[in-house]
Coordinates of C-alpha atoms in Angstrom, one line a residue:
X1 CA -21.0 6.7 -11.2
X2 CA -24.3 8.5 -11.9
X3 CA -23.5 9.1 -15.6
X4 CA -22.7 5.5 -16.1
X5 CA -25.9 4.3 -14.4
X6 CA -28.0 6.7 -16.4
X7 CA -26.4 5.7 -19.7
X8 CA -27.1 2.0 -18.9
X9 CA -30.7 2.3 -17.6
X10 CA -31.7 4.9 -20.3
X11 CA -30.9 2.4 -23.0
X12 CA -32.7 -0.4 -21.1
X13 CA -29.4 -2.2 -20.7
X14 CA -27.9 -3.8 -17.6
X15 CA -24.3 -4.0 -16.3
X16 CA -22.1 -6.0 -18.7
X17 CA -24.8 -5.7 -21.4
X18 CA -22.5 -3.6 -23.6
X19 CA -19.6 -1.3 -23.3
X20 CA -19.9 2.5 -24.0
X21 CA -18.6 3.4 -27.4
X22 CA -15.6 5.7 -27.6
X23 CA -16.5 7.8 -30.6
X24 CA -14.7 10.8 -31.9
X25 CA -11.6 10.2 -29.8
X26 CA -9.1 13.1 -29.6
X27 CA -5.8 12.1 -31.3
X28 CA -2.9 14.1 -29.9
X29 CA 0.9 14.0 -29.7
X30 CA 2.4 13.1 -26.3
X31 CA 5.4 15.2 -25.5
X32 CA 8.2 14.3 -23.0
X33 CA 7.3 10.6 -22.8
X34 CA 10.0 8.9 -20.8
X35 CA 12.2 6.4 -22.6
X36 CA 11.0 7.7 -25.9
X37 CA 13.4 9.5 -28.2
X38 CA 10.6 10.9 -30.3
X39 CA 7.1 12.2 -29.7
X40 CA 4.3 9.6 -30.0
X41 CA 0.6 9.7 -30.9
X42 CA -1.9 8.9 -28.2
X43 CA -5.7 9.0 -28.0
X44 CA -7.9 10.8 -25.4
X45 CA -11.2 9.0 -25.1
X46 CA -14.2 11.5 -25.1
X47 CA -16.3 9.3 -22.8
X48 CA -15.8 9.8 -19.1
X49 CA -17.6 7.6 -16.6
X50 CA -18.0 10.5 -14.2
X51 CA -16.3 13.7 -13.1
X52 CA -14.5 11.7 -10.4
X53 CA -12.6 9.5 -12.9
X54 CA -9.7 10.4 -15.1
X55 CA -9.7 9.5 -18.8
X56 CA -6.7 7.2 -19.6
X57 CA -4.4 7.9 -22.5
X58 CA -4.6 5.2 -25.1
X59 CA -3.0 2.8 -26.0
X60 CA -2.5 2.0 -22.4
X61 CA 1.2 2.1 -21.4
X62 CA 2.0 -0.3 -18.5
X63 CA 4.2 1.0 -15.8
X64 CA 7.8 -0.4 -15.8
X65 CA 7.1 -1.3 -12.1
X66 CA 3.8 -3.0 -12.9
X67 CA 2.9 -5.9 -10.6
X68 CA 5.1 -4.9 -7.7
X69 CA 2.2 -3.7 -5.6
X70 CA 0.8 -7.2 -5.4
X71 CA 4.0 -8.5 -3.8
X72 CA 4.7 -5.6 -1.5
X73 CA 1.3 -4.9 0.1
X74 CA -0.2 -7.1 2.8
X75 CA -3.8 -7.7 1.5
X76 CA -6.0 -7.3 -1.6
X77 CA -8.0 -4.7 0.4
X78 CA -4.9 -2.6 0.7
X79 CA -3.9 -3.1 -2.9
X80 CA -7.2 -1.9 -4.3
X81 CA -7.5 1.1 -1.9
X82 CA -3.9 2.2 -2.5
X83 CA -4.4 2.3 -6.2
X84 CA -7.9 3.9 -6.3
X85 CA -7.3 6.2 -3.3
X86 CA -4.2 7.7 -4.9
X87 CA -6.5 8.9 -7.7
X88 CA -8.6 10.6 -5.1
X89 CA -5.5 12.3 -3.8
X90 CA -4.6 13.4 -7.3
X91 CA -8.0 15.2 -7.6
X92 CA -6.9 17.7 -5.0
X93 CA -4.5 19.3 -7.4
X94 CA -5.2 17.8 -10.9
X95 CA -8.7 18.3 -12.3
X96 CA -10.1 15.2 -13.9
X97 CA -11.8 17.4 -16.6
X98 CA -8.5 18.7 -17.9
X99 CA -5.9 16.0 -16.8
X100 CA -5.5 12.6 -18.4
X101 CA -4.1 9.5 -16.6
X102 CA -1.1 7.4 -17.5
X103 CA 0.5 4.7 -15.3
X104 CA 3.8 5.9 -13.8
X105 CA 6.7 5.7 -16.3
X106 CA 9.6 7.2 -14.5
X107 CA 10.2 4.8 -11.6
X108 CA 11.1 1.3 -12.8
X109 CA 11.0 -1.9 -10.6
X110 CA 14.8 -1.8 -10.0
X111 CA 14.6 1.8 -8.8
X112 CA 11.7 1.1 -6.5
X113 CA 13.3 -2.1 -5.1
X114 CA 16.5 -0.3 -4.3
X115 CA 14.6 2.6 -2.5
X116 CA 12.6 0.0 -0.4
X117 CA 15.9 -1.5 0.9
X118 CA 17.3 -0.6 4.3
X119 CA 20.2 1.9 4.4
X120 CA 23.5 0.0 4.8
X121 CA 26.4 0.7 7.1
X122 CA 29.9 1.1 5.7
X123 CA 30.7 -2.4 6.9
X124 CA 27.6 -3.8 5.2
X125 CA 28.5 -2.1 1.9
X126 CA 31.9 -3.8 2.1
X127 CA 30.3 -7.2 3.0
X128 CA 27.9 -7.0 0.1
X129 CA 30.6 -5.6 -2.3
X130 CA 28.4 -2.5 -3.0
X131 CA 29.4 1.0 -4.1
X132 CA 28.4 4.0 -1.9
X133 CA 26.1 5.3 -4.6
X134 CA 24.1 2.1 -4.4
X135 CA 23.2 2.9 -0.8
X136 CA 19.8 4.4 -1.5
X137 CA 17.5 2.5 0.8
X138 CA 14.9 4.6 2.5
X139 CA 14.3 2.2 5.4
X140 CA 16.5 2.6 8.4
X141 CA 19.8 0.8 9.1
X142 CA 19.6 -2.5 11.0
X143 CA 22.9 -2.5 12.8
X144 CA 22.5 -6.1 14.0
X145 CA 22.8 -7.6 17.4
X146 CA 21.4 -10.5 19.3
X147 CA 18.3 -8.9 20.7
X148 CA 16.0 -9.2 17.6
X149 CA 13.0 -7.8 19.4
X150 CA 14.8 -4.6 20.4
X151 CA 16.1 -4.2 16.9
X152 CA 12.5 -4.5 15.6
X153 CA 11.3 -1.8 17.9
X154 CA 14.2 0.6 17.1
X155 CA 14.4 0.1 13.3
X156 CA 11.4 -1.5 11.7
X157 CA 10.7 -1.6 8.0
X158 CA 8.5 1.5 7.6
X159 CA 8.2 1.8 3.8
X160 CA 6.5 -1.1 1.9
X161 CA 5.9 0.3 -1.6
X162 CA 6.0 3.3 -3.8
X163 CA 3.3 3.8 -6.5
X164 CA 3.6 6.4 -9.3
X165 CA 0.8 8.0 -11.3
X166 CA 1.4 10.5 -14.2
X167 CA -1.2 13.1 -15.3
X168 CA -1.1 14.9 -18.7
X169 CA -2.7 18.1 -19.9
X170 CA -3.1 19.7 -23.3
X171 CA -0.4 22.1 -24.2
X172 CA -1.4 25.7 -23.9
X173 CA 0.6 26.6 -27.1
X174 CA -0.8 23.7 -29.2
X175 CA -3.9 21.7 -28.2
X176 CA -3.0 18.9 -30.5
X177 CA -0.3 18.0 -28.0
X178 CA -0.3 16.8 -24.4
X179 CA 2.5 17.3 -21.9
X180 CA 3.2 16.0 -18.4
X181 CA 1.2 18.1 -16.1
X182 CA 1.8 16.4 -12.7
X183 CA 3.2 13.4 -10.9
X184 CA 1.5 11.8 -7.9
X185 CA 3.4 9.3 -5.7
X186 CA 2.0 7.1 -2.9
X187 CA 4.2 5.8 -0.2
X188 CA 2.7 2.7 1.5
X189 CA 3.7 2.6 5.1
X190 CA 3.6 -0.4 7.4
X191 CA 1.5 -0.2 10.6
X192 CA 3.0 -3.6 11.7
X193 CA 6.5 -4.8 11.2
X194 CA 6.7 -8.6 10.7
X195 CA 10.0 -10.4 11.2
X196 CA 11.6 -13.7 12.0
X197 CA 14.7 -14.5 14.1
X198 CA 17.9 -14.2 12.2
X199 CA 18.9 -17.8 12.9
X200 CA 15.5 -19.2 12.1
X201 CA 14.2 -17.5 8.9
X202 CA 11.5 -20.2 8.4
X203 CA 10.4 -20.1 12.0
X204 CA 7.5 -18.2 13.6
X205 CA 6.7 -14.7 12.5
X206 CA 6.7 -11.9 15.1
X207 CA 4.8 -8.6 15.1
X208 CA 5.9 -5.2 16.1
X209 CA 3.2 -2.5 15.9
X210 CA 4.4 0.9 14.7
X211 CA 2.8 3.9 16.3
X212 CA 0.8 6.3 14.1
X213 CA 3.0 9.3 15.0
X214 CA 6.1 7.3 14.1
X215 CA 4.6 6.3 10.7
X216 CA 3.7 9.9 9.9
X217 CA 7.1 11.3 10.9
X218 CA 9.1 8.7 9.0
X219 CA 6.8 9.0 6.0
X220 CA 7.2 12.7 5.7
X221 CA 10.9 12.5 5.9
X222 CA 10.9 9.8 3.1
X223 CA 8.6 11.9 1.0
X224 CA 10.9 14.9 1.1
X225 CA 13.9 12.6 0.1
X226 CA 11.9 11.1 -2.7
X227 CA 11.0 14.5 -4.2
X228 CA 14.7 15.5 -4.2
X229 CA 15.6 12.2 -5.9
X230 CA 13.0 12.9 -8.6
X231 CA 14.4 16.3 -9.3
X232 CA 17.9 14.8 -9.4
X233 CA 16.8 12.1 -11.9
X234 CA 15.6 15.0 -14.2
X235 CA 19.1 16.5 -14.0
X236 CA 20.9 13.2 -14.6
X237 CA 18.8 11.7 -17.3
X238 CA 17.6 13.7 -20.4
X239 CA 14.8 11.2 -21.0
X240 CA 13.4 12.2 -17.6
X241 CA 13.9 16.0 -17.9
X242 CA 10.2 16.6 -17.6
X243 CA 10.5 15.8 -13.8
X244 CA 12.4 19.0 -13.3
X245 CA 9.6 21.4 -13.7
X246 CA 6.4 19.4 -13.1
X247 CA 4.3 19.7 -9.9
X248 CA 4.6 16.7 -7.6
X249 CA 2.2 15.4 -5.0
X250 CA 3.3 12.7 -2.5
X251 CA 0.7 11.0 -0.2
X252 CA 1.2 8.6 2.7
X253 CA -0.9 5.4 2.9
X254 CA -1.1 3.4 6.1
X255 CA -1.5 -0.3 5.6
X256 CA -3.7 -2.4 7.9
X257 CA -2.4 -5.6 9.5
X258 CA -2.4 -8.8 7.5
X259 CA -5.4 -10.2 9.3
X260 CA -7.7 -7.2 8.8
X261 CA -10.7 -7.5 6.4
X262 CA -10.8 -3.7 5.7
X263 CA -8.4 -1.6 3.7
X264 CA -5.9 0.9 5.1
X265 CA -6.2 4.6 4.4
X266 CA -4.3 7.6 3.2
X267 CA -3.3 9.8 6.1
X268 CA -2.0 12.9 4.4
X269 CA -0.3 14.5 1.4
X270 CA 1.9 17.4 0.4
X271 CA 2.8 19.0 -2.9
X272 CA 5.7 20.8 -4.5
X273 CA 5.4 23.3 -7.3
X274 CA 7.2 22.7 -10.6
X275 CA 10.9 23.2 -10.1
X276 CA 10.7 23.2 -6.3
X277 CA 12.8 20.8 -4.2
X278 CA 10.7 21.3 -1.1
X279 CA 7.3 19.9 -0.2
X280 CA 4.7 22.4 1.0
X281 CA 2.5 22.0 4.1
X282 CA 1.0 18.6 4.8
X283 CA -2.7 18.1 4.4
X284 CA -4.6 15.6 6.6
X285 CA -6.8 13.2 4.7
X286 CA -8.9 12.3 7.8
X287 CA -10.2 9.1 6.2
X288 CA -11.0 5.9 7.9
X289 CA -12.5 2.5 7.0
X290 CA -14.8 0.9 9.5
X291 CA -16.1 -2.7 9.6
X292 CA -19.8 -3.3 10.2
X293 CA -20.7 -4.8 12.6
X294 CA -17.7 -4.2 14.9
X295 CA -16.8 -2.8 18.3
X296 CA -15.3 0.3 16.7
X297 CA -18.5 1.0 14.8
X298 CA -20.6 0.5 18.0
X299 CA -18.3 2.8 20.0
X300 CA -17.7 5.6 17.5
X301 CA -20.5 5.5 14.9
X302 CA -23.5 4.1 16.9
X303 CA -26.3 5.5 14.7
X304 CA -24.8 3.9 11.6
X305 CA -24.1 0.7 13.4
X306 CA -27.7 0.6 14.6
X307 CA -29.0 1.1 11.0
X308 CA -26.7 -1.7 9.8
X309 CA -27.7 -4.1 12.5
X310 CA -31.4 -3.5 11.7
X311 CA -30.7 -4.2 8.0
X312 CA -28.8 -7.3 8.9
X313 CA -31.6 -8.6 11.1
X314 CA -34.2 -8.0 8.4
X315 CA -32.0 -9.9 5.8
X316 CA -31.6 -12.8 8.3
X317 CA -35.4 -12.9 8.9
X318 CA -36.2 -13.0 5.2
X319 CA -33.4 -15.3 4.0
X320 CA -31.6 -17.3 6.6
X321 CA -29.6 -19.4 4.2
X322 CA -26.4 -17.3 4.0
X323 CA -23.2 -17.0 5.9
X324 CA -23.0 -13.4 7.0
X325 CA -23.7 -9.8 6.2
X326 CA -20.5 -7.7 6.3
X327 CA -20.2 -3.9 5.6
X328 CA -17.3 -1.7 5.0
X329 CA -17.8 2.1 5.5
X330 CA -15.5 4.9 4.4
X331 CA -15.6 7.9 6.7
X332 CA -14.2 11.3 6.1
X333 CA -14.1 12.8 9.6
X334 CA -17.2 11.7 11.3
X335 CA -19.3 11.6 8.1
X336 CA -20.0 8.2 6.4
X337 CA -19.4 8.7 2.7
X338 CA -19.6 5.2 1.3
X339 CA -20.9 1.9 2.5
X340 CA -20.3 -1.4 0.8
X341 CA -22.2 -4.5 1.9
X342 CA -21.5 -8.1 0.9
X343 CA -24.2 -10.7 1.3
X344 CA -23.2 -14.3 0.5
X345 CA -26.2 -16.7 0.0
X346 CA -26.9 -20.2 -1.2
X347 CA -28.4 -20.3 -4.7
X348 CA -31.8 -22.0 -5.1
X349 CA -33.1 -20.4 -8.3
X350 CA -33.3 -17.2 -10.3
X351 CA -36.8 -16.4 -9.0
X352 CA -35.6 -16.6 -5.4
X353 CA -32.6 -14.3 -6.3
X354 CA -35.0 -11.7 -7.9
X355 CA -37.3 -11.7 -4.9
X356 CA -34.5 -11.5 -2.4
X357 CA -32.8 -8.6 -4.3
X358 CA -36.0 -6.6 -4.5
X359 CA -36.5 -7.0 -0.8
X360 CA -32.9 -5.9 0.0
X361 CA -33.3 -2.9 -2.3
X362 CA -36.4 -1.8 -0.4
X363 CA -34.8 -2.2 3.0
X364 CA -31.9 0.0 1.9
X365 CA -34.3 2.9 1.1
X366 CA -36.2 2.4 4.4
X367 CA -33.4 1.9 6.9
X368 CA -30.4 4.0 5.7
X369 CA -30.0 7.8 5.5
X370 CA -29.9 9.4 2.1
X371 CA -26.6 11.3 2.4
X372 CA -24.1 8.6 1.5
X373 CA -23.5 6.0 -1.3
X374 CA -24.5 2.4 -0.7
X375 CA -23.4 -0.6 -2.8
X376 CA -24.7 -4.1 -2.1
X377 CA -23.1 -7.2 -3.7
X378 CA -25.1 -10.4 -3.5
X379 CA -23.0 -13.5 -4.3
X380 CA -23.3 -17.3 -4.2
X381 CA -20.9 -20.2 -4.9
X382 CA -21.7 -19.6 -8.6
X383 CA -20.3 -16.0 -8.4
X384 CA -22.0 -12.6 -8.4
X385 CA -25.8 -12.8 -8.4
X386 CA -27.0 -9.2 -8.0
X387 CA -25.8 -5.7 -7.5
X388 CA -27.6 -2.8 -5.9
X389 CA -26.4 0.8 -6.0
X390 CA -28.0 3.7 -4.2
X391 CA -26.5 7.2 -4.5
X392 CA -27.2 10.1 -2.2
X393 CA -30.8 11.4 -2.4
X394 CA -31.9 8.6 -4.8
X395 CA -35.4 7.5 -4.1
X396 CA -34.9 4.3 -6.0
X397 CA -31.7 2.3 -6.2
X398 CA -30.2 0.9 -9.3
X399 CA -30.6 -2.9 -9.4
X400 CA -29.0 -5.5 -11.7
X401 CA -29.5 -9.2 -11.7
X402 CA -26.6 -11.1 -13.3
X403 CA -27.2 -13.7 -15.9
X404 CA -25.3 -16.9 -15.3

């Protein structure tokens, strides 16, 4: 983020004023592109927003499973975090300086849909006129029965979605070419199983919470099966032969319930070396999103909650015409790493927005510690009005007033 802010402010430009120019792009040949019988030319942009973001191979190649995540995950918060968080996982094994991003190309929507199904019994295969090789669902069998609640406890739907990212590197033999350097998969796991009674599919929806230990156990088993299927795909399909020898990382993401206003989080990941059919040891992510203000923040992160409440009180004193001040904090362990604050207000004029934004920026510096990122979004019914960003150890935040 810092590079981007410096580039903008140094040129006396503000957000949205102009886009960075991508000059002297690196034109290379992409090897082992799936579903391509011949090599194709791609471009590696030289501009990189920061060392935390991957450069994307151009022209952008949409995933054959594009759009599925919107239908399969519970909330927009989960959708955004699942996509961006998977890139954070990728950074554990694939350096953003040397690896280039491409949307997943190996798992299409039909494959993912079939893997998200339940496993079928032999009787169900006959009932649905399916072949045994079509029985590839990763979710557990629902053997049926009249006690719907008991079935929900014993065999909930654990796996909600599978997201694939591909990462390319320059060939060691020829730097004018890039080859597949790694595949990262995210398995989105449900923390709550929602279901209806069999004889009333349009009736009330019931909830069955899934314990964390059960989510993790099931997710790890599914991850191992997914890895073996990727390797088998390489053996069965020449167009996917690159999957045979490429390193693979698989991460587990726990969705939040539908009514939650914070995103879920990644709970762990494991990797397999190129050619290996076995995942290595699992690594705990130890991430957690916390809502401010909330009982959880008060109980577990009291100092941060106190700072937020003081900030909220000052905002209310200065500018009472708004709905609420809400914060979302990302913790790694017990350490707050990022805090995003939303302030919705009524719009009374540009001068009032400017004065209010300046006041908020000053209170950020005075009330919050210096060791984590803070982003404040000020909005009205007209849309975004102002953005304030403060990075660790900054004495002055970056401030932008949007032009309507």
